[in-house]
């Protein structure tokens, strides 16, 4: 879901000498957020929040603001947690649940919708295996229908169907009784999703999805009214320019993100009747993300601006806003919370009271109650009350030129003190395509490493998202060549300006970043002193035979598009180039990883063992593509810091 986004930076820092592991810092970052979400009811009478206890179970607490009294605390049975919640109307809430499944440490959604009153009464499972209706299908909310507060618009699909259509229903939130309102004639293919868009009356008039049978072509279907037939009104090839709908702004016009007429993602409209496409705002170098104004009748407000992140953070405001007060409020909040992300989690019907979540790479999330009428902010709580700003090293956006003369952006996190001749960690992000490291997000890995004395660079190399289509596709089939060169050029930039010590440099990353950590010491065997691969891809051919990407046609289409082909795939696979490695390797893997299965780690380990190369090994049962349990992350960071100190410490 798109939300209000603003970004910029508050700076504070803390550092432990390299070589010493500060367990307090590791615990502070490993511990999951205590407060996950806070939302106010439409009338402003109640405040609901999800919070995690010491056992990791998440419950929902509702506070009556008029009486300043807790009126309900809800949690699931056994190891079930509240996964998400929303206000359905003035008195009623909708919940989804999650539970630990099998050997997986991270809770998985149950697929059920549960409704209850604010005081915890009249609780009913509306859909799913435990629903009294007997409807075991998976269901999801499309629209909360504020004009009909006792109903919601949902879609349902069969769990066992390979390529189901979306069946639409209006459902009563008190009983779960449903009335069918048609079917969207668009299949939900495995590995893809379908989004449905409604007008102000809650009528489903547009839907968008991906067709893997057409090489992942994006398909937009629409109808002018509920009495008309659905028709395909637009199709676009993946990575060749398209329109991604966000919402209707009237009965005929969708607003969305588009690169049909621009290289970067612009804010644009598309008329479902005339098929006219109009660009409203764009930035030449960076993609825009929408900033929304006040909620309108309980729904997402109009798009009033676009936010971008390039050399710095900026916004492009749209002309002709229907509600200039929204733009004034946005500008005011940006001035109050400089260099931070402001997200409106909820608001009252009249928008007089809002709940704000404020955060950035340099500021742990904090919640505020904003009285729009009085223009007054009241702090509620921090998501991690124990993570003080004094424990958060500063992150900043930097830019440098790669060897081709193109400007690359990245994030640099530094320990406190003089930024000169520091030990260094190159930390490329995963993905790799369409993903970028943003000043909006606090990265625990970067903070833990910087707090222990290391400079950390997160480069947004070619192939990353956020900088236009040409930049994105320039990384295709170049996973182990020019993409790595962009990372190397970032390292050399920091060496030349004296920030880092060229004799104390290592590479660390997860997923594709784990691949890049190995490929960097293969492509540049004399540059780094060690490498740490976390849930990394090490054999590109193995992506076609192991893992969940290859389990659906859309995943195969993606691999065919982005991976090197033929001999180049062998040349760019770390397991086939181990002979070029000259430095110690640390392999970290989750045993239950289905995205990058443990076979990758085993193959790399076997090749290192054959050659008697120095390596370290960590395999955690119950963990998947990234570690979830705090104690496992503490152990991972501890071993990483000891490994780094051994090879690039003082």
XYZ file of N, CA and C in Angstrom, residues 15 19 37 40 47 70 95 110 112 121 172 235 305 411 420 483 527-528 542 615:
60
model
N 30.054 4.384 18.893
C 31.026 3.461 18.330
C 31.728 2.652 19.420
N 37.049 -4.992 17.224
C 37.709 -6.040 17.987
C 36.935 -6.419 19.231
N 2.178 -1.363 15.156
C 1.301 -0.441 14.442
C 0.323 0.186 15.428
N -6.036 4.953 14.840
C -7.150 5.576 15.529
C -8.452 5.200 14.834
N -8.173 3.994 20.291
C -6.831 3.844 19.743
C -6.457 2.374 19.855
N -7.937 0.897 28.968
C -7.831 -0.253 28.062
C -9.116 -1.061 28.160
N -9.033 -8.240 11.750
C -7.708 -8.759 12.090
C -7.321 -9.875 11.142
N -2.287 -17.133 8.530
C -3.250 -18.227 8.508
C -4.218 -18.107 7.334
N -6.908 -16.130 7.275
C -8.256 -15.896 7.760
C -8.497 -14.408 8.034
N -15.771 -7.865 21.995
C -16.975 -8.658 21.865
C -17.351 -8.938 20.420
N -20.822 -8.940 5.069
C -21.201 -8.286 6.320
C -20.133 -8.559 7.370
N -1.790 -3.366 -22.301
C -0.791 -4.389 -22.017
C 0.591 -3.787 -22.218
N 1.663 15.022 -4.539
C 3.075 15.264 -4.822
C 3.770 13.939 -5.117
N 24.619 4.607 0.121
C 24.538 5.034 1.511
C 25.862 4.719 2.194
N 38.490 8.804 8.722
C 39.748 8.720 7.995
C 40.402 7.363 8.250
N 27.964 -4.933 -12.855
C 27.335 -4.630 -11.564
C 28.373 -4.674 -10.446
N 41.915 -7.071 -3.832
C 41.387 -5.826 -3.269
C 40.914 -5.990 -1.827
N 40.256 -7.094 -1.530
C 39.647 -7.290 -0.209
C 40.376 -8.370 0.582
N 21.901 -23.306 -10.702
C 21.096 -23.940 -9.655
C 19.771 -23.202 -9.445
N 37.783 -21.257 5.388
C 36.391 -20.815 5.401
C 35.800 -21.060 6.783
